[in-house]
């Protein structure tokens, strides 16, 4: 059986590689929300590296998932200007290893993070007002700095707080599945949240390249397609969680697939 | 026509209740009751009311709005598909069976076309005691015989001098040999494009656009520094000969199909001209029986049922079993199939 996800996007960590998914209100995050990604870190810098989110790691307002090079951990941050709440994974993460990382924000309640389907010890509580309209970006937190060096696949955003069983279901023991399908949420005893899916960028799959930039389709019911910057055609690679050695053609046309 | 509820068979005119609604129909049907995982994805025809939801049990990948089944991503089993519209449900049973078709290959232009397939450690078997084999089908275009260096597959770090390259020779403008090199210009194993070995005679150059099955196997432990053998259409065309290959000492290069890395990777060079199909990498010195089974009397077969499938580390079908979205916009996405079929 073919695996669902076989490709990812690679970010080099040096020249502001990014996929900008816009600032639509569906991604605002003013109330409860969940943000999820598969991430494979190639190297840590000495500070923070933004993975995905909007208006985070900086004197702005927003939320996001990131890695921290000084601690070698993954983190989740919600902030309202200088007021910040952030939590980290229990343990360090290894380089060149795929992880499923999820941040769940409960406005006014207890927010948590999950690594490979397991809730982490740290949590926080806040009631920040998140109202700014900074872009949702994959690859770094804001223009030009703090880039992630690694691969990213299957980024998703829901406007509700997913529970532990639901997150374990979508983790699916390390194999990404289709988040538009109800079964992906319920297979491990979770609750179908496909209707709350507001953004879903599979990154490698269904992306197109115009010769300069990638368009990464939003595969939720919204149309917040991402547009890359500083990313060449070689940044889509055939390596994804639980799937390796997948092929990609270079310089070939649609009519180069022929009958033997 | 409205249906009026009249249980006592009274005669006369009746007033249709103001709340009466038209009957709901959930009728739908797929074009067949059985599909294979390599068939085109089917979408049912809804002859009843639209706007309903398709559901089924775990294992099938189905679009809840259209009912389209993603066959390649679904498990082999029998499923009951349910279409529910405004509280009324209809069902159809659909069987999904394992299928193997070889409907596609890739055609390389000899100018700059190639395929990049990653550099995972599962593709690196060059150290002490290591063995590996590469199998593929190729069909040279006429231009493959008029320029040297046409590459079928490679995993070479260019000028650093490690890895392997399977290509036509680079000794003349008109190639006369098919060789495995361990580095640029350092031949490790070769055989003539036309010749005789034992009772088998071949001539690759006689007619272009003809398919050939090629297998090369290598064992580091044989001989003084490793030995290898080329097989063409299931026939040994070299015998086991000294084949000295060097393991990578730095960054592992990508596995390429239709090209090789130039002196300084990731630049590429020496592009194949013609077609390539069913490329497989095995971490085994394949036996004669293994190779005979791959050749399969000239018909590419399902390697997922090959006797040495446990050693099949990568299998690129070159167009078959590709996701529905795997068009060339701008790249063909050719998933690795060794553990996915």
PDB file of N, CA and C in Angstrom, chain A residues 1-4 6-7 178 181 202 204-209 214 233 236 244-260, chain B residues 62 72-75 103-107 112-117 120 122-123 275 316 319 325 328-336 339-341:
ATOM      1  N   UNK A   1       0.840  -1.188   0.000  1.00  0.00           N
ATOM      2  CA  UNK A   1       0.000   0.000   0.000  1.00  0.00           C
ATOM      3  C   UNK A   1       0.875   1.237   0.000  1.00  0.00           C
ATOM      4  N   UNK A   2       0.613   2.136  -0.900  1.00  0.00           N
ATOM      5  CA  UNK A   2       1.397   3.365  -0.966  1.00  0.00           C
ATOM      6  C   UNK A   2       1.196   4.190   0.293  1.00  0.00           C
ATOM      7  N   UNK A   3       2.252   4.797   0.727  1.00  0.00           N
ATOM      8  CA  UNK A   3       2.146   5.652   1.900  1.00  0.00           C
ATOM      9  C   UNK A   3       1.564   7.001   1.504  1.00  0.00           C
ATOM     10  N   UNK A   4       0.963   7.655   2.468  1.00  0.00           N
ATOM     11  CA  UNK A   4       0.249   8.899   2.173  1.00  0.00           C
ATOM     12  C   UNK A   4       1.216  10.049   1.925  1.00  0.00           C
ATOM     13  N   UNK A   6       5.158  11.161   1.147  1.00  0.00           N
ATOM     14  CA  UNK A   6       6.443  10.662   0.668  1.00  0.00           C
ATOM     15  C   UNK A   6       7.442  11.784   0.363  1.00  0.00           C
ATOM     16  N   UNK A   7       7.037  13.021   0.509  1.00  0.00           N
ATOM     17  CA  UNK A   7       7.903  14.152   0.164  1.00  0.00           C
ATOM     18  C   UNK A   7       7.809  15.222   1.248  1.00  0.00           C
ATOM     19  N   UNK A 178      -4.087  11.242   6.139  1.00  0.00           N
ATOM     20  CA  UNK A 178      -4.839  12.329   5.504  1.00  0.00           C
ATOM     21  C   UNK A 178      -5.717  13.028   6.534  1.00  0.00           C
ATOM     22  N   UNK A 181      -9.637  13.429   6.379  1.00  0.00           N
ATOM     23  CA  UNK A 181     -10.514  12.280   6.556  1.00  0.00           C
ATOM     24  C   UNK A 181     -10.829  12.052   8.031  1.00  0.00           C
ATOM     25  N   UNK A 202       0.764  20.186   2.995  1.00  0.00           N
ATOM     26  CA  UNK A 202       1.497  18.921   3.031  1.00  0.00           C
ATOM     27  C   UNK A 202       2.936  19.123   2.606  1.00  0.00           C
ATOM     28  N   UNK A 204       5.515  18.752   0.544  1.00  0.00           N
ATOM     29  CA  UNK A 204       6.058  18.118  -0.648  1.00  0.00           C
ATOM     30  C   UNK A 204       5.004  17.729  -1.657  1.00  0.00           C
ATOM     31  N   UNK A 205       3.942  17.122  -1.183  1.00  0.00           N
ATOM     32  CA  UNK A 205       2.889  16.659  -2.090  1.00  0.00           C
ATOM     33  C   UNK A 205       2.076  17.834  -2.632  1.00  0.00           C
ATOM     34  N   UNK A 206       1.697  17.720  -3.857  1.00  0.00           N
ATOM     35  CA  UNK A 206       0.812  18.678  -4.525  1.00  0.00           C
ATOM     36  C   UNK A 206       1.364  20.098  -4.550  1.00  0.00           C
ATOM     37  N   UNK A 207       2.670  20.247  -4.465  1.00  0.00           N
ATOM     38  CA  UNK A 207       3.273  21.565  -4.634  1.00  0.00           C
ATOM     39  C   UNK A 207       3.632  21.753  -6.101  1.00  0.00           C
ATOM     40  N   UNK A 208       3.640  22.982  -6.539  1.00  0.00           N
ATOM     41  CA  UNK A 208       4.032  23.285  -7.909  1.00  0.00           C
ATOM     42  C   UNK A 208       5.101  24.362  -7.891  1.00  0.00           C
ATOM     43  N   UNK A 209       5.914  24.370  -8.924  1.00  0.00           N
ATOM     44  CA  UNK A 209       7.050  25.295  -8.997  1.00  0.00           C
ATOM     45  C   UNK A 209       6.940  26.080 -10.300  1.00  0.00           C
ATOM     46  N   UNK A 214       7.879  28.046  -5.136  1.00  0.00           N
ATOM     47  CA  UNK A 214       6.902  26.983  -4.950  1.00  0.00           C
ATOM     48  C   UNK A 214       5.552  27.562  -4.544  1.00  0.00           C
ATOM     49  N   UNK A 233      14.096  24.570  -6.849  1.00  0.00           N
ATOM     50  CA  UNK A 233      13.358  23.338  -7.144  1.00  0.00           C
ATOM     51  C   UNK A 233      13.926  22.150  -6.378  1.00  0.00           C
ATOM     52  N   UNK A 236      12.358  20.527  -2.646  1.00  0.00           N
ATOM     53  CA  UNK A 236      11.419  19.424  -2.420  1.00  0.00           C
ATOM     54  C   UNK A 236      12.197  18.130  -2.534  1.00  0.00           C
ATOM     55  N   UNK A 244      11.238   6.901   2.629  1.00  0.00           N
ATOM     56  CA  UNK A 244      12.544   7.377   2.156  1.00  0.00           C
ATOM     57  C   UNK A 244      12.765   6.974   0.707  1.00  0.00           C
ATOM     58  N   UNK A 245      13.813   7.570   0.120  1.00  0.00           N
ATOM     59  CA  UNK A 245      14.293   7.186  -1.213  1.00  0.00           C
ATOM     60  C   UNK A 245      13.249   7.377  -2.308  1.00  0.00           C
ATOM     61  N   UNK A 246      12.352   8.330  -2.123  1.00  0.00           N
ATOM     62  CA  UNK A 246      11.366   8.587  -3.162  1.00  0.00           C
ATOM     63  C   UNK A 246      11.961   9.457  -4.270  1.00  0.00           C
ATOM     64  N   UNK A 247      11.607   9.144  -5.506  1.00  0.00           N
ATOM     65  CA  UNK A 247      12.234   9.784  -6.645  1.00  0.00           C
ATOM     66  C   UNK A 247      11.570  11.078  -7.069  1.00  0.00           C
ATOM     67  N   UNK A 248      12.378  11.936  -7.668  1.00  0.00           N
ATOM     68  CA  UNK A 248      11.899  13.197  -8.247  1.00  0.00           C
ATOM     69  C   UNK A 248      12.617  13.397  -9.571  1.00  0.00           C
ATOM     70  N   UNK A 249      11.880  13.731 -10.604  1.00  0.00           N
ATOM     71  CA  UNK A 249      12.543  13.991 -11.874  1.00  0.00           C
ATOM     72  C   UNK A 249      13.017  15.439 -11.943  1.00  0.00           C
ATOM     73  N   UNK A 250      14.040  15.650 -12.728  1.00  0.00           N
ATOM     74  CA  UNK A 250      14.523  16.997 -13.019  1.00  0.00           C
ATOM     75  C   UNK A 250      14.519  17.186 -14.534  1.00  0.00           C
ATOM     76  N   UNK A 251      13.999  18.303 -14.963  1.00  0.00           N
ATOM     77  CA  UNK A 251      14.008  18.715 -16.376  1.00  0.00           C
ATOM     78  C   UNK A 251      13.135  17.838 -17.268  1.00  0.00           C
ATOM     79  N   UNK A 252      12.219  17.081 -16.701  1.00  0.00           N
ATOM     80  CA  UNK A 252      11.386  16.191 -17.509  1.00  0.00           C
ATOM     81  C   UNK A 252       9.988  16.779 -17.657  1.00  0.00           C
ATOM     82  N   UNK A 253       9.345  16.412 -18.750  1.00  0.00           N
ATOM     83  CA  UNK A 253       8.045  16.975 -19.091  1.00  0.00           C
ATOM     84  C   UNK A 253       6.950  15.941 -18.854  1.00  0.00           C
ATOM     85  N   UNK A 254       5.713  16.404 -18.971  1.00  0.00           N
ATOM     86  CA  UNK A 254       4.590  15.514 -18.716  1.00  0.00           C
ATOM     87  C   UNK A 254       4.567  14.342 -19.696  1.00  0.00           C
ATOM     88  N   UNK A 255       5.051  14.577 -20.924  1.00  0.00           N
ATOM     89  CA  UNK A 255       4.996  13.500 -21.915  1.00  0.00           C
ATOM     90  C   UNK A 255       6.221  12.595 -21.859  1.00  0.00           C
ATOM     91  N   UNK A 256       7.043  12.760 -20.838  1.00  0.00           N
ATOM     92  CA  UNK A 256       8.178  11.853 -20.673  1.00  0.00           C
ATOM     93  C   UNK A 256       7.793  10.580 -19.932  1.00  0.00           C
ATOM     94  N   UNK A 257       6.599  10.526 -19.381  1.00  0.00           N
ATOM     95  CA  UNK A 257       6.088   9.250 -18.883  1.00  0.00           C
ATOM     96  C   UNK A 257       5.337   8.609 -20.028  1.00  0.00           C
ATOM     97  N   UNK A 258       5.852   7.470 -20.492  1.00  0.00           N
ATOM     98  CA  UNK A 258       5.323   6.839 -21.696  1.00  0.00           C
ATOM     99  C   UNK A 258       5.063   5.367 -21.429  1.00  0.00           C
ATOM    100  N   UNK A 259       4.408   4.728 -22.352  1.00  0.00           N
ATOM    101  CA  UNK A 259       4.211   3.286 -22.237  1.00  0.00           C
ATOM    102  C   UNK A 259       5.490   2.579 -22.657  1.00  0.00           C
ATOM    103  N   UNK A 260       5.813   1.473 -22.006  1.00  0.00           N
ATOM    104  CA  UNK A 260       7.051   0.770 -22.347  1.00  0.00           C
ATOM    105  C   UNK A 260       7.017   0.244 -23.782  1.00  0.00           C
TER     106      UNK A 260
ATOM    107  N   UNK B  62     -11.065   7.209   1.044  1.00  0.00           N
ATOM    108  CA  UNK B  62     -12.219   7.617   0.237  1.00  0.00           C
ATOM    109  C   UNK B  62     -12.538   9.077   0.509  1.00  0.00           C
ATOM    110  N   UNK B  72      -4.375   3.225  -4.641  1.00  0.00           N
ATOM    111  CA  UNK B  72      -2.993   2.913  -4.281  1.00  0.00           C
ATOM    112  C   UNK B  72      -2.730   3.107  -2.801  1.00  0.00           C
ATOM    113  N   UNK B  73      -3.537   3.916  -2.149  1.00  0.00           N
ATOM    114  CA  UNK B  73      -3.340   4.187  -0.728  1.00  0.00           C
ATOM    115  C   UNK B  73      -4.249   3.347   0.156  1.00  0.00           C
ATOM    116  N   UNK B  74      -5.073   2.531  -0.456  1.00  0.00           N
ATOM    117  CA  UNK B  74      -6.016   1.717   0.308  1.00  0.00           C
ATOM    118  C   UNK B  74      -5.477   0.303   0.503  1.00  0.00           C
ATOM    119  N   UNK B  75      -5.907  -0.323   1.577  1.00  0.00           N
ATOM    120  CA  UNK B  75      -5.498  -1.701   1.852  1.00  0.00           C
ATOM    121  C   UNK B  75      -6.333  -2.678   1.033  1.00  0.00           C
ATOM    122  N   UNK B 103       2.507  -0.185 -16.870  1.00  0.00           N
ATOM    123  CA  UNK B 103       1.928   0.646 -17.924  1.00  0.00           C
ATOM    124  C   UNK B 103       2.829   1.795 -18.342  1.00  0.00           C
ATOM    125  N   UNK B 104       3.857   2.082 -17.517  1.00  0.00           N
ATOM    126  CA  UNK B 104       4.654   3.281 -17.798  1.00  0.00           C
ATOM    127  C   UNK B 104       6.142   3.035 -17.600  1.00  0.00           C
ATOM    128  N   UNK B 105       6.929   3.858 -18.272  1.00  0.00           N
ATOM    129  CA  UNK B 105       8.352   3.993 -18.013  1.00  0.00           C
ATOM    130  C   UNK B 105       8.673   5.473 -18.227  1.00  0.00           C
ATOM    131  N   UNK B 106       9.914   5.856 -18.022  1.00  0.00           N
ATOM    132  CA  UNK B 106      10.297   7.239 -18.286  1.00  0.00           C
ATOM    133  C   UNK B 106      11.217   7.299 -19.494  1.00  0.00           C
ATOM    134  N   UNK B 107      11.033   8.367 -20.253  1.00  0.00           N
ATOM    135  CA  UNK B 107      11.824   8.587 -21.461  1.00  0.00           C
ATOM    136  C   UNK B 107      12.765   9.771 -21.218  1.00  0.00           C
ATOM    137  N   UNK B 112      19.363  16.644 -20.465  1.00  0.00           N
ATOM    138  CA  UNK B 112      19.462  17.022 -19.055  1.00  0.00           C
ATOM    139  C   UNK B 112      18.451  16.311 -18.170  1.00  0.00           C
ATOM    140  N   UNK B 113      17.717  15.351 -18.696  1.00  0.00           N
ATOM    141  CA  UNK B 113      16.715  14.637 -17.899  1.00  0.00           C
ATOM    142  C   UNK B 113      17.385  13.666 -16.927  1.00  0.00           C
ATOM    143  N   UNK B 114      16.928  13.648 -15.716  1.00  0.00           N
ATOM    144  CA  UNK B 114      17.369  12.618 -14.780  1.00  0.00           C
ATOM    145  C   UNK B 114      16.421  12.559 -13.601  1.00  0.00           C
ATOM    146  N   UNK B 115      16.673  11.584 -12.742  1.00  0.00           N
ATOM    147  CA  UNK B 115      15.829  11.316 -11.580  1.00  0.00           C
ATOM    148  C   UNK B 115      16.715  11.252 -10.351  1.00  0.00           C
ATOM    149  N   UNK B 116      16.344  11.952  -9.292  1.00  0.00           N
ATOM    150  CA  UNK B 116      17.112  11.954  -8.054  1.00  0.00           C
ATOM    151  C   UNK B 116      16.323  11.173  -7.002  1.00  0.00           C
ATOM    152  N   UNK B 117      17.001  10.265  -6.297  1.00  0.00           N
ATOM    153  CA  UNK B 117      16.284   9.294  -5.451  1.00  0.00           C
ATOM    154  C   UNK B 117      16.809   9.226  -4.016  1.00  0.00           C
ATOM    155  N   UNK B 120      19.718   7.662   1.311  1.00  0.00           N
ATOM    156  CA  UNK B 120      19.555   6.973   2.580  1.00  0.00           C
ATOM    157  C   UNK B 120      20.587   5.856   2.737  1.00  0.00           C
ATOM    158  N   UNK B 122      20.264   2.933   3.515  1.00  0.00           N
ATOM    159  CA  UNK B 122      19.843   1.649   2.963  1.00  0.00           C
ATOM    160  C   UNK B 122      20.384   1.437   1.547  1.00  0.00           C
ATOM    161  N   UNK B 123      20.832   2.509   0.929  1.00  0.00           N
ATOM    162  CA  UNK B 123      21.367   2.422  -0.430  1.00  0.00           C
ATOM    163  C   UNK B 123      22.885   2.394  -0.445  1.00  0.00           C
ATOM    164  N   UNK B 275      14.835   5.026 -22.799  1.00  0.00           N
ATOM    165  CA  UNK B 275      13.870   4.744 -21.744  1.00  0.00           C
ATOM    166  C   UNK B 275      14.498   3.893 -20.650  1.00  0.00           C
ATOM    167  N   UNK B 316      11.999   1.737  -7.950  1.00  0.00           N
ATOM    168  CA  UNK B 316      11.342   2.864  -8.591  1.00  0.00           C
ATOM    169  C   UNK B 316      10.692   2.366  -9.869  1.00  0.00           C
ATOM    170  N   UNK B 319       6.934   5.471 -13.082  1.00  0.00           N
ATOM    171  CA  UNK B 319       5.677   5.972 -13.614  1.00  0.00           C
ATOM    172  C   UNK B 319       4.468   5.195 -13.161  1.00  0.00           C
ATOM    173  N   UNK B 325      -1.586  12.779  -8.206  1.00  0.00           N
ATOM    174  CA  UNK B 325      -1.139  14.158  -8.409  1.00  0.00           C
ATOM    175  C   UNK B 325       0.290  14.225  -8.929  1.00  0.00           C
ATOM    176  N   UNK B 328       4.039  16.101 -13.975  1.00  0.00           N
ATOM    177  CA  UNK B 328       5.330  16.771 -14.079  1.00  0.00           C
ATOM    178  C   UNK B 328       5.154  18.276 -13.935  1.00  0.00           C
ATOM    179  N   UNK B 329       4.499  18.688 -12.880  1.00  0.00           N
ATOM    180  CA  UNK B 329       4.275  20.111 -12.675  1.00  0.00           C
ATOM    181  C   UNK B 329       4.968  20.567 -11.412  1.00  0.00           C
ATOM    182  N   UNK B 330       6.247  20.720 -11.419  1.00  0.00           N
ATOM    183  CA  UNK B 330       7.204  20.597 -12.506  1.00  0.00           C
ATOM    184  C   UNK B 330       7.947  19.273 -12.466  1.00  0.00           C
ATOM    185  N   UNK B 331       7.593  18.388 -11.561  1.00  0.00           N
ATOM    186  CA  UNK B 331       8.367  17.164 -11.407  1.00  0.00           C
ATOM    187  C   UNK B 331       7.435  15.963 -11.351  1.00  0.00           C
ATOM    188  N   UNK B 332       7.857  14.875 -11.939  1.00  0.00           N
ATOM    189  CA  UNK B 332       7.213  13.606 -11.657  1.00  0.00           C
ATOM    190  C   UNK B 332       7.631  13.161 -10.268  1.00  0.00           C
ATOM    191  N   UNK B 333       6.657  12.768  -9.463  1.00  0.00           N
ATOM    192  CA  UNK B 333       6.956  12.215  -8.137  1.00  0.00           C
ATOM    193  C   UNK B 333       6.852  10.704  -8.248  1.00  0.00           C
ATOM    194  N   UNK B 334       7.955  10.040  -8.065  1.00  0.00           N
ATOM    195  CA  UNK B 334       8.023   8.599  -8.274  1.00  0.00           C
ATOM    196  C   UNK B 334       8.380   7.942  -6.954  1.00  0.00           C
ATOM    197  N   UNK B 335       7.350   7.531  -6.235  1.00  0.00           N
ATOM    198  CA  UNK B 335       7.578   6.987  -4.904  1.00  0.00           C
ATOM    199  C   UNK B 335       8.343   5.686  -4.981  1.00  0.00           C
ATOM    200  N   UNK B 336       9.100   5.442  -3.933  1.00  0.00           N
ATOM    201  CA  UNK B 336       9.856   4.210  -3.820  1.00  0.00           C
ATOM    202  C   UNK B 336       8.884   3.113  -3.406  1.00  0.00           C
ATOM    203  N   UNK B 339       8.490  -1.247  -0.221  1.00  0.00           N
ATOM    204  CA  UNK B 339       7.662  -1.685   0.897  1.00  0.00           C
ATOM    205  C   UNK B 339       6.284  -1.051   0.849  1.00  0.00           C
ATOM    206  N   UNK B 340       5.860  -0.668  -0.325  1.00  0.00           N
ATOM    207  CA  UNK B 340       4.593   0.039  -0.392  1.00  0.00           C
ATOM    208  C   UNK B 340       3.588  -0.618  -1.319  1.00  0.00           C
ATOM    209  N   UNK B 341       3.965  -1.624  -2.032  1.00  0.00           N
ATOM    210  CA  UNK B 341       3.015  -2.235  -2.965  1.00  0.00           C
ATOM    211  C   UNK B 341       2.263  -3.375  -2.277  1.00  0.00           C
TER     212      UNK B 341
END
